[in-house]
């Protein structure tokens, strides 16, 4: 029988932090290693579990039960992703401005008996843009893609530009997002059809791709890059791969470019800070993310699936 030593000071024990990621198809997420690596740098026992929801666990009632369990079982917080970023909103006690603006939450922190929702996709994209193009013109910006991530990007842009035009092949979606964001900020926000892109892109100071075009399994670009003015900055939020077809083409035209890595890293860093109250090392987290994306592409990083049993 092993005798455990009691010769330690409890105050010297590392802080423990327990975080979950709830959504469907989250097993391949790079958030667990990103958070755990940052936690380790802070000397914490930081455990981040991807909790892949079954289809029948995404209803408001089921999500409410899962949130209550997470709180009862001692989780400090949760990241929330597709398809429950909006479902979770009415289940919370309070929303940070970022979450209230977009009407979606990707970070929930258990603050004593309150559940507070934040949206670090909004703050993450905004921070990445400010870092990449600190002095660039932002009067007229075009956002292509009005889905889940595009909605967060639109909110970040709308507090930084004079005029934002949102284009989506699903025009109803673009119009709904423009109407929503337009009521939340002083910027002029409108929707336009994809047919208007030649005119819009010729006059744009900046362009953002928030469609899946450029991903490994979705190659190509969401619009013809030859329409870009060489004076424009171009941001892609796709980051697997980091060098998307759009960024390569835009750089060839002389545009300044920003990859999706900055947003992905910053949403994690901002969440880490909300969960722990400690400053995240963004340079180190960016390096980690770049290494993880490279390892994933090379097949040398394999995420571990959380086994949740057969009867759930
Ligand atoms: P989504 O499916 O919710 O939305 C995509 C939108 O793009 C849809 O509205 C669709 O109609 C539109 N679209 C598709 N092709 C188009 C085209 N040619 N022209 C105009 N609109 C077009 O997806 P999402 O969750 O918003 O994610 C989009 C991409 O963003 C993902 O594929 C992912 O790679 C990336 N992403 C990056 C981050 C990050 O942190 N960097 C975070 C989330 C998502």
PDB file of C-alpha atoms in Angstrom, residues 7 15 23 88 139 265:
ATOM      1  CA  UNK A   7       4.182  17.255   3.394  1.00  0.00           C
ATOM      2  CA  UNK A  15      -5.058  26.293  -9.577  1.00  0.00           C
ATOM      3  CA  UNK A  23     -21.626  21.853 -29.895  1.00  0.00           C
ATOM      4  CA  UNK A  88     -28.150  29.282 -25.271  1.00  0.00           C
ATOM      5  CA  UNK A 139     -14.673  53.810 -44.603  1.00  0.00           C
ATOM      6  CA  UNK A 265      -6.378  32.595 -31.660  1.00  0.00           C
TER       7      UNK A 265
END
